[in-house]
């Protein structure tokens, strides 16, 4: 699957099948945050935050509930919006 970024959200095809991650991607794009900001809010160190957040949103094939919880808390949405 092609990674999704803000500039090609409408053109990319999501093939992961994980609806929670698809919703997380949409919420992230709508949030206006950068990967760095998201990663730091999710608890990753400054030096790894951008890369980890990008990988979580674009390359994760099977998201852990604990990671989805961290995402929801970081972006200030109810976890139920993802599930």
CSV table of C-alpha atoms in Angstrom, one decimal, residues 2-80:
chain,number,residue,atom,x,y,z
A,2,UNK,CA,1.1,3.5,-0.7
A,3,UNK,CA,1.8,5.6,2.4
A,4,UNK,CA,-0.7,8.4,3.0
A,5,UNK,CA,0.5,11.9,3.5
A,6,UNK,CA,-1.3,15.2,3.7
A,7,UNK,CA,-0.5,16.0,0.0
A,8,UNK,CA,-1.9,12.8,-1.5
A,9,UNK,CA,-4.6,11.7,0.9
A,10,UNK,CA,-7.3,11.7,-1.8
A,11,UNK,CA,-5.2,9.8,-4.4
A,12,UNK,CA,-3.6,7.1,-2.3
A,13,UNK,CA,-5.3,3.7,-2.0
A,14,UNK,CA,-5.4,2.1,1.4
A,15,UNK,CA,-5.1,-1.7,1.3
A,16,UNK,CA,-4.4,-2.4,4.9
A,17,UNK,CA,-7.9,-3.3,5.9
A,18,UNK,CA,-7.5,-2.1,9.5
A,19,UNK,CA,-10.4,0.3,9.8
A,20,UNK,CA,-9.1,1.8,13.1
A,21,UNK,CA,-5.8,2.8,11.4
A,22,UNK,CA,-7.7,4.2,8.4
A,23,UNK,CA,-9.8,6.4,10.8
A,24,UNK,CA,-6.6,7.3,12.7
A,25,UNK,CA,-5.0,8.5,9.4
A,26,UNK,CA,-8.0,10.6,8.6
A,27,UNK,CA,-8.2,12.1,12.1
A,28,UNK,CA,-4.4,12.9,11.9
A,29,UNK,CA,-4.7,14.6,8.5
A,30,UNK,CA,-7.7,16.7,9.8
A,31,UNK,CA,-5.8,17.6,13.0
A,32,UNK,CA,-3.2,19.8,11.2
A,33,UNK,CA,-0.5,18.3,13.4
A,34,UNK,CA,2.9,17.3,12.0
A,35,UNK,CA,4.4,13.8,12.5
A,36,UNK,CA,6.9,15.2,14.9
A,37,UNK,CA,4.2,16.8,17.1
A,38,UNK,CA,2.2,13.6,17.1
A,39,UNK,CA,5.1,11.4,17.9
A,40,UNK,CA,6.2,13.4,20.8
A,41,UNK,CA,2.6,13.6,22.2
A,42,UNK,CA,2.5,9.7,21.9
A,43,UNK,CA,5.6,9.5,24.1
A,44,UNK,CA,8.4,8.8,21.6
A,45,UNK,CA,11.7,10.6,22.1
A,46,UNK,CA,12.3,13.8,20.1
A,47,UNK,CA,14.9,12.1,17.9
A,48,UNK,CA,12.5,9.3,17.0
A,49,UNK,CA,9.1,10.9,17.2
A,50,UNK,CA,8.6,11.9,13.5
A,51,UNK,CA,9.8,8.5,12.2
A,52,UNK,CA,7.8,6.4,14.7
A,53,UNK,CA,4.6,8.4,14.1
A,54,UNK,CA,5.0,8.1,10.3
A,55,UNK,CA,5.6,4.4,10.5
A,56,UNK,CA,2.6,3.9,12.9
A,57,UNK,CA,0.2,5.7,10.5
A,58,UNK,CA,1.6,4.4,7.2
A,59,UNK,CA,3.2,1.1,7.6
A,60,UNK,CA,1.5,-0.6,10.6
A,61,UNK,CA,-0.4,-3.7,9.5
A,62,UNK,CA,-1.8,-4.7,12.8
A,63,UNK,CA,-2.2,-2.0,15.3
A,64,UNK,CA,-2.0,-2.7,19.0
A,65,UNK,CA,-4.8,-1.3,21.2
A,66,UNK,CA,-2.3,0.3,23.5
A,67,UNK,CA,-0.8,2.2,20.5
A,68,UNK,CA,-4.2,3.3,19.4
A,69,UNK,CA,-4.9,4.5,22.9
A,70,UNK,CA,-1.7,6.5,22.9
A,71,UNK,CA,-2.7,8.0,19.5
A,72,UNK,CA,-6.2,8.9,20.7
A,73,UNK,CA,-4.8,10.5,23.9
A,74,UNK,CA,-2.2,12.5,21.9
A,75,UNK,CA,-4.6,13.8,19.4
A,76,UNK,CA,-7.4,14.3,22.0
A,77,UNK,CA,-10.1,12.1,20.6
A,78,UNK,CA,-12.1,9.4,22.3
A,79,UNK,CA,-10.7,5.9,21.5
A,80,UNK,CA,-14.2,4.9,20.4
